[in-house]
């Protein structure tokens, strides 16, 4: 049996094998391939498509034999990190709850620890995806027009409990019935721990952004911890968990007929009344995944409590918000402009 694991570093993944009769697992990926390793294994288990990705390099499309891991066909795409560009540095931070989180940070160019910098968190935070991985694209924000490090931002991501990080059963199962609560607290307490550890963070310039589940996390962070985050950009968020796919929600949240309060208490809708800071809410009206209804009920709640915000609805765009001439450029331009206006870059 082949499986991916990483006993010592949850930001990385390696191929292991174990006999169907049991026994000790053996690492198959050679030591030279650090970072995140992906395999598409043939039905007979003899060969695999192989990709190796780390913050230093990328190699895609090679074919290897198994279990020898001998290269049969060379990679069709490879790249090396630009030494002139700032790259992600990995760290761990322990919250006041005793939870140790993995994280990465891309520091400003010509970083001076005696100065104060704005901090921007990118978040997902749900069971479908990791954000803190040793990957070639880690630390890159494709929605930012320009270079965040050049402009003087600390760009950070934290990996809360419940994500598919290879940290064991308890880590994964802890978020059951607690999406929108446990993961949000981990993110907020992680941010507070960083502020205490990093004196160069300007806590008057703290922003957070995310898409889909990350949009939901962004709204929850603004609503549940308004004294930590001043600015948020939420794209295609789930505002009410009762509106989302049953195959996803029931897997991680149970049945609303049995524990409806968990769905309600984990939804951004419940905390819209607490909004203090700046919010840019972005959604495609034709979203085929997170239906636009989510944004409409959230808007109604903000209006009810006289909470001012900015909205960009992209007519008939899907969850990807990439259809239509000029759409992607418009989104990037708007994201960058809003961030710079409400969380100004640069050292102070």
Short mmCIF file of C-alpha atoms in Angstrom, two decimals:
data_model
loop_
_atom_site.label_atom_id
_atom_site.label_comp_id
_atom_site.label_asym_id
_atom_site.label_seq_id
_atom_site.Cartn_x
_atom_site.Cartn_y
_atom_site.Cartn_z
CA UNK A 1 0.00 0.00 0.00
CA UNK A 2 1.30 3.45 -0.95
CA UNK A 3 0.35 6.58 0.98
CA UNK A 4 1.50 10.17 1.48
CA UNK A 5 2.79 11.22 4.88
CA UNK A 6 5.22 13.50 6.66
CA UNK A 7 6.06 12.42 10.20
CA UNK A 8 8.38 15.35 10.98
CA UNK A 9 7.18 18.36 8.97
CA UNK A 10 3.48 18.91 8.25
CA UNK A 11 4.20 21.45 5.51
CA UNK A 12 5.70 18.67 3.38
CA UNK A 13 4.53 15.34 1.94
CA UNK A 14 6.39 12.19 0.91
CA UNK A 15 5.47 8.80 -0.52
CA UNK A 16 5.62 5.82 1.84
CA UNK A 17 4.86 2.13 1.38
CA UNK A 18 3.77 -0.56 3.79
CA UNK A 19 3.11 -4.26 3.27
CA UNK A 20 -0.55 -5.31 3.13
CA UNK A 21 0.47 -7.82 5.81
CA UNK A 22 1.53 -4.99 8.12
CA UNK A 23 4.94 -4.01 9.45
CA UNK A 24 6.98 -0.85 9.43
CA UNK A 25 6.31 1.77 6.73
CA UNK A 26 9.22 2.70 4.46
CA UNK A 27 9.84 6.03 2.80
CA UNK A 28 9.87 5.75 -1.01
CA UNK A 29 10.60 9.37 -1.98
CA UNK A 30 14.38 9.91 -2.17
CA UNK A 31 15.88 12.31 0.39
CA UNK A 32 16.87 14.71 -2.39
CA UNK A 33 13.20 15.58 -3.05
CA UNK A 34 12.23 17.87 -0.18
CA UNK A 35 8.95 19.79 -0.04
CA UNK A 36 5.61 18.64 -1.43
CA UNK A 37 5.64 15.49 -3.53
CA UNK A 38 2.67 14.37 -5.62
CA UNK A 39 2.15 11.04 -7.36
CA UNK A 40 -0.42 9.72 -9.84
CA UNK A 41 0.12 5.97 -9.63
CA UNK A 42 -0.80 3.57 -12.43
CA UNK A 43 -3.45 0.89 -11.72
CA UNK A 44 -0.78 -1.84 -11.54
CA UNK A 45 1.32 0.20 -9.10
CA UNK A 46 4.45 -0.06 -11.22
CA UNK A 47 4.87 3.52 -12.48
CA UNK A 48 3.76 7.01 -11.48
CA UNK A 49 3.57 10.56 -12.73
CA UNK A 50 5.65 12.58 -10.28
CA UNK A 51 5.81 16.23 -9.25
CA UNK A 52 8.22 17.72 -6.74
CA UNK A 53 7.56 21.25 -5.50
CA UNK A 54 9.23 23.37 -2.83
CA UNK A 55 9.85 27.06 -2.20
CA UNK A 56 13.20 26.57 -3.97
CA UNK A 57 12.26 24.63 -7.10
CA UNK A 58 9.57 22.92 -9.18
CA UNK A 59 9.74 19.75 -11.28
CA UNK A 60 6.59 18.45 -13.02
CA UNK A 61 5.62 15.66 -15.36
CA UNK A 62 8.34 13.09 -14.86
CA UNK A 63 7.54 9.37 -14.90
CA UNK A 64 9.12 7.10 -12.32
CA UNK A 65 9.14 3.38 -11.60
CA UNK A 66 7.89 2.04 -8.30
CA UNK A 67 9.04 1.12 -5.77
CA UNK A 68 12.59 1.98 -7.01
CA UNK A 69 11.67 5.61 -7.76
CA UNK A 70 13.85 5.47 -10.85
CA UNK A 71 13.21 8.20 -13.44
CA UNK A 72 11.89 6.76 -16.70
CA UNK A 73 10.85 10.00 -18.38
CA UNK A 74 12.33 13.39 -17.51
CA UNK A 75 10.17 16.26 -16.20
CA UNK A 76 8.49 18.36 -18.88
CA UNK A 77 8.48 21.47 -16.71
CA UNK A 78 11.03 22.72 -14.19
CA UNK A 79 11.82 26.02 -12.54
CA UNK A 80 14.05 27.52 -9.89
CA UNK A 81 13.11 30.26 -7.43
CA UNK A 82 14.34 33.72 -8.38
CA UNK A 83 17.07 34.56 -5.83
CA UNK A 84 16.22 38.26 -6.16
CA UNK A 85 12.65 37.69 -4.96
CA UNK A 86 11.61 37.40 -1.33
CA UNK A 87 10.48 33.88 -0.51
CA UNK A 88 8.39 32.30 2.22
CA UNK A 89 10.01 31.46 5.54
CA UNK A 90 8.38 28.78 7.69
CA UNK A 91 7.77 29.07 11.42
CA UNK A 92 5.66 27.64 14.23
CA UNK A 93 3.67 29.61 16.79
CA UNK A 94 1.90 28.33 19.91
CA UNK A 95 -1.36 30.00 20.91
CA UNK A 96 -2.63 30.72 24.41
CA UNK A 97 -4.75 27.57 24.03
CA UNK A 98 -1.58 25.49 23.75
CA UNK A 99 -2.09 24.76 20.05
CA UNK A 100 1.03 24.87 17.86
CA UNK A 101 0.32 26.16 14.36
CA UNK A 102 2.53 25.99 11.28
CA UNK A 103 2.90 29.21 9.34
CA UNK A 104 4.83 30.99 6.64
CA UNK A 105 5.79 34.62 6.21
CA UNK A 106 7.13 36.61 3.28
CA UNK A 107 8.93 39.59 4.79
CA UNK A 108 9.32 42.99 3.14
CA UNK A 109 12.38 43.60 1.02
CA UNK A 110 15.14 45.37 2.98
CA UNK A 111 13.34 44.26 6.13
CA UNK A 112 14.25 46.25 9.26
CA UNK A 113 13.07 44.59 12.52
CA UNK A 114 13.21 47.97 14.25
CA UNK A 115 10.42 49.34 12.07
CA UNK A 116 6.68 48.61 12.00
CA UNK A 117 5.05 46.89 9.02
CA UNK A 118 1.45 46.13 8.04
CA UNK A 119 0.50 42.46 8.12
CA UNK A 120 -1.78 40.71 5.65
CA UNK A 121 -3.11 37.23 6.44
CA UNK A 122 -4.28 34.89 3.71
CA UNK A 123 -6.68 32.29 5.08
CA UNK A 124 -8.66 29.25 4.06
CA UNK A 125 -9.04 27.37 7.32
CA UNK A 126 -11.50 24.61 6.40
CA UNK A 127 -11.12 20.82 5.96
CA UNK A 128 -10.79 20.96 2.16
CA UNK A 129 -7.35 22.54 1.84
CA UNK A 130 -4.00 23.43 3.43
CA UNK A 131 -2.42 26.86 2.95
CA UNK A 132 0.88 26.29 4.77
CA UNK A 133 2.77 23.98 2.45
CA UNK A 134 6.36 23.87 1.23
CA UNK A 135 5.41 24.56 -2.38
CA UNK A 136 6.87 26.53 -5.30
CA UNK A 137 3.97 29.00 -5.23
CA UNK A 138 3.84 29.43 -1.45
CA UNK A 139 3.83 33.10 -0.48
CA UNK A 140 2.64 34.35 -3.86
CA UNK A 141 -0.56 36.41 -3.98
CA UNK A 142 -1.89 36.29 -7.55
CA UNK A 143 -4.59 38.86 -6.66
CA UNK A 144 -1.99 41.53 -5.87
CA UNK A 145 -0.85 43.77 -8.72
CA UNK A 146 2.83 44.17 -7.99
CA UNK A 147 5.11 42.74 -5.33
CA UNK A 148 3.89 42.72 -1.71
CA UNK A 149 7.43 42.36 -0.35
CA UNK A 150 8.69 45.26 -2.49
CA UNK A 151 5.81 47.42 -1.30
CA UNK A 152 6.47 46.65 2.37
CA UNK A 153 3.90 44.12 3.59
CA UNK A 154 4.34 41.17 5.93
CA UNK A 155 2.39 38.44 4.12
CA UNK A 156 1.44 35.52 6.37
CA UNK A 157 -0.61 32.33 6.49
CA UNK A 158 -1.38 30.12 9.50
CA UNK A 159 -2.59 26.50 9.44
CA UNK A 160 -5.38 26.00 11.96
CA UNK A 161 -6.70 22.68 13.26
CA UNK A 162 -9.05 20.76 10.99
CA UNK A 163 -7.19 21.30 7.71
CA UNK A 164 -5.79 18.27 5.81
CA UNK A 165 -2.35 18.78 7.28
CA UNK A 166 -0.57 15.45 8.01
CA UNK A 167 -0.75 15.90 11.76
CA UNK A 168 -2.87 12.93 12.71
CA UNK A 169 -6.44 11.95 13.41
CA UNK A 170 -7.06 14.28 16.36
CA UNK A 171 -5.94 17.31 14.34
CA UNK A 172 -8.30 16.46 11.49
CA UNK A 173 -11.31 15.43 13.59
CA UNK A 174 -11.12 18.35 16.05
CA UNK A 175 -13.12 20.64 13.73
CA UNK A 176 -16.12 18.28 13.51
CA UNK A 177 -19.27 20.35 14.16
CA UNK A 178 -16.98 23.33 14.88
CA UNK A 179 -16.29 24.90 11.47
CA UNK A 180 -16.54 28.65 11.94
CA UNK A 181 -15.63 28.39 15.60
CA UNK A 182 -12.55 26.28 16.42
CA UNK A 183 -10.69 27.14 13.20
CA UNK A 184 -11.51 30.84 13.62
CA UNK A 185 -10.25 30.91 17.19
CA UNK A 186 -7.02 29.19 16.12
CA UNK A 187 -6.46 31.85 13.46
CA UNK A 188 -7.20 34.75 15.80
CA UNK A 189 -5.13 33.39 18.70
CA UNK A 190 -2.32 32.64 16.24
CA UNK A 191 -2.39 36.26 15.10
CA UNK A 192 -2.27 37.48 18.73
CA UNK A 193 0.68 35.19 19.47
CA UNK A 194 2.53 36.56 16.44
CA UNK A 195 1.90 40.15 17.52
CA UNK A 196 3.38 39.35 20.93
CA UNK A 197 6.41 37.65 19.37
CA UNK A 198 7.04 40.01 16.45
CA UNK A 199 7.46 43.63 17.64
CA UNK A 200 7.76 44.76 14.01
CA UNK A 201 4.04 44.12 13.31
CA UNK A 202 1.97 47.30 13.10
CA UNK A 203 -1.22 46.15 14.83
CA UNK A 204 -3.08 49.20 13.52
CA UNK A 205 -2.63 47.80 9.98
CA UNK A 206 -3.92 44.22 10.03
CA UNK A 207 -5.75 42.76 7.03
CA UNK A 208 -7.12 39.32 6.18
CA UNK A 209 -8.44 37.90 2.92
CA UNK A 210 -9.74 34.60 1.56
CA UNK A 211 -11.84 32.97 -1.15
CA UNK A 212 -14.72 30.52 -0.71
CA UNK A 213 -14.09 28.84 2.67
CA UNK A 214 -11.40 31.48 3.11
CA UNK A 215 -14.01 34.16 2.44
CA UNK A 216 -16.17 32.60 5.16
CA UNK A 217 -13.17 32.59 7.52
CA UNK A 218 -12.47 36.24 6.68
CA UNK A 219 -16.03 37.27 7.57
CA UNK A 220 -15.93 35.20 10.75
CA UNK A 221 -12.62 36.75 11.82
CA UNK A 222 -13.95 40.28 11.24
CA UNK A 223 -17.15 39.45 13.11
CA UNK A 224 -15.80 37.39 15.99
CA UNK A 225 -12.51 39.23 16.54
CA UNK A 226 -13.12 42.80 15.33
CA UNK A 227 -10.42 44.17 17.64
CA UNK A 228 -7.70 42.18 15.87
CA UNK A 229 -8.47 42.69 12.17
CA UNK A 230 -9.20 46.14 10.73
CA UNK A 231 -9.61 45.18 7.06
CA UNK A 232 -11.02 42.16 5.27
CA UNK A 233 -11.53 41.12 1.65
CA UNK A 234 -14.00 38.22 1.43
CA UNK A 235 -14.50 36.59 -1.97
CA UNK A 236 -17.40 34.18 -2.64
CA UNK A 237 -17.98 33.40 1.06
CA UNK A 238 -20.47 31.04 2.66
CA UNK A 239 -22.42 33.36 4.98
CA UNK A 240 -24.87 30.74 6.22
CA UNK A 241 -23.72 27.13 6.47
CA UNK A 242 -27.32 25.96 6.09
CA UNK A 243 -27.13 27.12 2.46
CA UNK A 244 -24.04 25.13 1.48
CA UNK A 245 -23.58 21.67 -0.10
CA UNK A 246 -24.99 18.92 2.08
CA UNK A 247 -22.20 16.52 1.02
CA UNK A 248 -19.63 18.92 2.54
CA UNK A 249 -21.56 20.31 5.51
CA UNK A 250 -22.88 16.97 6.74
CA UNK A 251 -19.45 15.35 6.46
CA UNK A 252 -17.86 17.95 8.73
CA UNK A 253 -20.81 19.44 10.64
CA UNK A 254 -23.32 16.62 11.17
CA UNK A 255 -27.04 17.00 10.47
CA UNK A 256 -28.79 20.35 11.03
CA UNK A 257 -31.81 18.41 12.32
CA UNK A 258 -29.60 17.22 15.19
CA UNK A 259 -27.24 20.14 15.88
CA UNK A 260 -28.60 23.19 14.09
CA UNK A 261 -26.95 25.51 16.62
CA UNK A 262 -23.49 24.47 15.38
CA UNK A 263 -24.40 25.50 11.82
CA UNK A 264 -25.75 28.82 13.07
CA UNK A 265 -22.92 29.57 15.52
CA UNK A 266 -20.28 28.78 12.89
CA UNK A 267 -21.79 31.05 10.24
CA UNK A 268 -20.58 34.63 9.57
CA UNK A 269 -24.23 35.73 9.50
CA UNK A 270 -24.36 35.43 13.29
CA UNK A 271 -21.54 37.97 13.73
CA UNK A 272 -22.26 40.56 11.02
CA UNK A 273 -23.57 42.91 13.71
CA UNK A 274 -20.06 43.09 15.25
CA UNK A 275 -18.30 44.42 12.14
CA UNK A 276 -16.05 47.37 12.97
CA UNK A 277 -13.49 47.58 10.21
CA UNK A 278 -13.30 47.81 6.45
CA UNK A 279 -14.94 45.09 4.39
CA UNK A 280 -14.81 44.46 0.66
CA UNK A 281 -17.33 41.75 -0.24
CA UNK A 282 -16.92 40.16 -3.69
CA UNK A 283 -19.19 37.55 -5.31
CA UNK A 284 -20.27 36.31 -8.73
CA UNK A 285 -24.05 36.36 -9.06
CA UNK A 286 -23.92 33.12 -11.08
CA UNK A 287 -21.77 31.29 -8.52
CA UNK A 288 -22.41 27.57 -9.06
CA UNK A 289 -20.77 26.52 -5.81
CA UNK A 290 -21.33 29.12 -3.09
CA UNK A 291 -24.64 30.54 -4.24
CA UNK A 292 -25.05 34.31 -4.36
CA UNK A 293 -27.90 33.97 -1.85
CA UNK A 294 -25.16 33.82 0.82
CA UNK A 295 -24.01 37.34 0.06
CA UNK A 296 -27.56 38.70 -0.16
CA UNK A 297 -28.55 37.50 3.32
CA UNK A 298 -25.24 38.81 4.70
CA UNK A 299 -25.87 42.21 3.09
CA UNK A 300 -29.31 42.32 4.70
CA UNK A 301 -27.73 41.68 8.09
CA UNK A 302 -25.14 44.44 7.58
CA UNK A 303 -27.88 46.85 6.50
CA UNK A 304 -29.97 45.90 9.52
CA UNK A 305 -27.18 46.98 11.85
CA UNK A 306 -26.06 49.98 9.74
CA UNK A 307 -22.66 48.47 8.97
CA UNK A 308 -20.99 50.21 6.05
CA UNK A 309 -19.04 48.09 3.56
CA UNK A 310 -18.13 47.85 -0.10
CA UNK A 311 -19.64 45.32 -2.49
CA UNK A 312 -18.57 44.09 -5.93
CA UNK A 313 -21.02 41.75 -7.65
CA UNK A 314 -19.77 40.23 -10.89
CA UNK A 315 -22.83 39.55 -13.08
CA UNK A 316 -23.34 35.86 -13.85
CA UNK A 317 -19.75 34.88 -12.98
CA UNK A 318 -19.22 31.47 -11.40
CA UNK A 319 -17.25 30.62 -8.28
CA UNK A 320 -13.99 31.19 -10.17
CA UNK A 321 -14.94 34.76 -11.18
CA UNK A 322 -12.87 34.47 -14.33
CA UNK A 323 -15.45 34.61 -17.12
CA UNK A 324 -15.87 37.68 -19.29
CA UNK A 325 -13.44 40.07 -20.90
CA UNK A 326 -11.32 41.97 -18.37
CA UNK A 327 -12.76 40.22 -15.30
CA UNK A 328 -9.53 38.83 -13.83
CA UNK A 329 -7.65 42.11 -14.30
CA UNK A 330 -10.55 44.03 -12.76
CA UNK A 331 -10.56 41.78 -9.69
CA UNK A 332 -6.78 42.09 -9.24
CA UNK A 333 -6.89 45.87 -9.63
CA UNK A 334 -9.75 46.23 -7.18
CA UNK A 335 -8.16 43.90 -4.61
CA UNK A 336 -4.85 45.78 -4.73
CA UNK A 337 -6.44 49.23 -4.60
CA UNK A 338 -8.65 48.34 -1.64
CA UNK A 339 -5.78 46.75 0.31
CA UNK A 340 -3.47 49.72 -0.26
CA UNK A 341 -6.17 52.22 0.72
CA UNK A 342 -7.28 50.50 3.91
CA UNK A 343 -4.06 48.75 4.97
CA UNK A 344 -1.36 51.07 3.60
CA UNK A 345 1.97 49.38 2.76
CA UNK A 346 5.44 50.33 3.94
CA UNK A 347 7.54 50.63 7.08
CA UNK A 348 6.90 53.26 9.72
#
